[in-house]
C-alpha atoms as one frame of an Amber mdcrd trajectory, in Angstrom:
protein
   4.971  15.610  -7.987   1.242  15.035  -6.694   0.834  15.195  -2.702   0.216
  11.293  -2.619   3.947  10.866  -4.860   5.421  13.089  -2.395   4.169  11.249
   0.632   5.181   7.806  -0.707   8.570   8.816  -1.271   8.959  10.573   2.085
   7.474   7.623   4.194   9.642   5.151   1.801  12.587   6.814   2.635  12.056
   6.824   6.603  10.957   3.154   6.039  14.539   2.410   4.434  15.978   3.753
   7.378  15.163   0.694   9.571  17.241  -2.430   9.944  14.858  -5.217   9.325
  11.902  -4.768   7.127   9.042  -7.201   5.724   7.696  -6.457   2.649   4.265
  -8.273   3.357   2.975  -9.368  -0.018   5.385  -7.908  -2.171   5.791 -10.859
  -4.645   9.543 -10.475  -5.308  12.082  -7.774  -4.005  11.467  -4.005  -4.775
   8.316  -4.561  -6.811   5.310  -2.460  -6.938   7.025   1.150  -7.739   9.994
   0.401  -4.956  12.738  -0.669  -7.415  13.788   3.069  -7.754  14.255   2.747
  -3.746  16.497  -0.429  -3.981  19.761   1.604  -3.065  18.383   3.013   0.204
  17.634  -0.693   1.591  21.177  -1.456   0.819  22.241  -2.140   4.765  18.877
  -3.309   5.778  17.577  -7.073   6.252  14.758  -6.838   3.210  12.643  -9.642
   3.470   9.296 -10.544   0.912   6.527 -12.542   2.182   4.345 -13.710  -0.206
   1.900 -16.632  -0.760   2.893 -16.561  -4.866   6.613 -15.996  -3.981   9.096
 -18.218  -6.275  11.901 -19.342  -3.484  14.686 -16.740  -3.852  17.355 -15.346
  -1.195  15.402 -12.815   1.142  12.073 -14.259   0.008   9.736 -16.405   2.007
   6.596 -17.908   0.651   3.473 -18.290   2.609   0.148 -17.210   4.039   0.130
 -13.652   5.109  -2.433 -14.299   7.917  -0.502 -16.453   9.924   3.076 -14.897
   9.895   6.020 -17.315  10.742   7.864 -14.384  12.722   8.227 -13.609  16.622
   6.245 -10.869  18.121   7.989  -7.598  17.642  10.667  -9.227  15.281  10.446
  -6.068  12.840  11.405  -2.695  12.723   9.300  -1.560   9.854   7.021  -3.277
   7.280   5.562  -2.418   3.793   2.224  -3.968   2.433   1.363  -2.209  -0.607
  -1.522  -3.754  -2.477  -2.367  -6.445  -0.699  -5.255  -6.144   1.560  -7.964
  -6.162  -1.205  -6.688  -9.364  -1.972  -6.492 -11.251   1.551  -9.706 -13.094
   2.605  -9.292 -11.592   6.201  -7.607  -8.162   6.202  -8.532  -7.672  10.093
  -6.166 -10.663  10.857  -3.517  -9.428   8.311  -3.572  -5.935  10.053  -3.309
  -7.575  13.210  -0.622  -9.946  12.477   1.323  -6.989  10.870   0.863  -5.000
  14.252   2.285  -8.268  16.244   5.557  -8.843  14.056   6.538  -4.967  14.045
   8.334  -3.998  17.175   7.086  -0.958  19.601   7.578   2.268  17.792   7.934
   0.434  14.610   6.747   1.821  11.226   4.503   0.448   8.525   3.420   2.140
   5.062   0.431   0.755   3.063  -1.762   1.229  -0.121  -5.147  -0.107  -0.122
  -8.110   1.148  -2.935 -11.364   2.696  -2.406 -12.871   3.629  -5.646 -10.356
   1.436  -7.959 -10.979  -1.064 -10.889 -11.431  -4.849 -10.084  -8.277  -6.569
 -10.591  -8.121 -10.267  -9.390  -5.783 -12.330 -11.642  -7.438 -15.637 -11.995
  -5.295 -18.777 -10.552  -3.100 -16.350  -8.644  -5.132 -14.086  -6.193  -8.461
 -12.971  -6.019 -10.002  -9.232  -5.479 -12.282  -8.869  -2.331 -12.338  -5.620
  -0.918 -12.296  -1.408  -1.422 -11.364   0.406   1.788 -13.262   3.745   2.966
 -10.898   6.248   5.016 -13.524   5.313   7.806 -12.646   1.535   7.113  -9.154
   2.409   7.262  -8.988   3.847  10.492 -10.741   0.744  12.100  -8.799  -1.598
  10.663  -5.629  -0.075  11.676  -6.922   1.433  15.140  -4.298  -0.875  17.067
  -1.575   1.253  15.955  -0.429   4.491  18.092  -0.319   6.892  15.028  -2.009
   6.781  11.595  -1.144   9.226   8.530  -3.377   8.774   5.683  -2.884  10.623
   2.054  -5.739  10.280  -0.444  -4.229   9.076  -4.080  -6.267  10.962  -6.635
  -9.030  12.906  -6.742 -12.520  12.626  -8.172 -11.674  13.200 -11.726  -8.460
  11.377 -12.032 -10.169   8.270 -10.162 -12.833   8.346 -12.890 -10.294   8.453
 -15.491  -8.427   5.795 -13.931 -11.398   3.534 -14.751 -10.707   4.201 -18.679
  -7.774   1.335 -19.562  -7.052   2.603 -22.999  -7.634   6.107 -22.623  -5.932
   6.928 -19.121  -2.799   8.574 -20.274  -4.651  11.204 -22.369  -7.063  12.286
 -19.995  -4.714  12.180 -16.966  -3.543  16.122 -17.064  -6.844  17.140 -17.711
  -8.586  15.271 -14.564  -5.646  16.489 -12.568  -6.287  19.997 -13.369 -10.316
  19.654 -12.875  -9.233  18.141  -9.250  -6.894  21.023  -8.449 -10.015  23.253
  -9.330 -12.667  21.415  -7.698 -11.266  19.336  -5.240 -13.182  16.370  -3.608
 -13.474  15.945   0.322 -14.158  12.223   0.173 -13.740  10.552  -3.165 -10.337
   9.046  -4.147  -8.760   5.952  -5.755  -7.294   4.725  -2.391  -5.125   5.998
   0.179  -1.327   5.750   1.321  -1.048   5.032   4.973   1.704   5.662   7.467
   1.407   4.020  10.927   3.565   3.309  13.965   3.088   1.164  16.665
């Protein structure tokens, strides 16, 4: 298990212990690599909020820039692979902080060096985030933990859509031998308000 997979696993398990959880921009329940954790959320009030959501139990359609929830109404949130697709990520970060109770937890993923991935008519692709940008964006949280996702060589391989699976292991070995201090595909982030 990679260091970023371990971080993801540990933090999602921690989020799953909370009572009321907002999956902001999740599309549908337990998408984006969350399906294997579904059983851990069994006792939670898990709400998906997404601009493109199909109406369903526990799913609300709306604009993440203006969450229709009271201040401090969630114990935790997940916002995975969303902030690059919103017009104003600073506004979204403020809204996530607003609806999170004091001491509440959040998990986010944002890309840094990552292929363009808009879906015409569904969502656009506006932003990429450096570690400095992440810290500025989330500065209103009392605690921020950041884990790089992929190293330099695996990031390069990630730009090869048809050959990615062939070269992933040699790239991981090169990343182990020659670790990069700054280059990564993106960041897993854990925050506490």
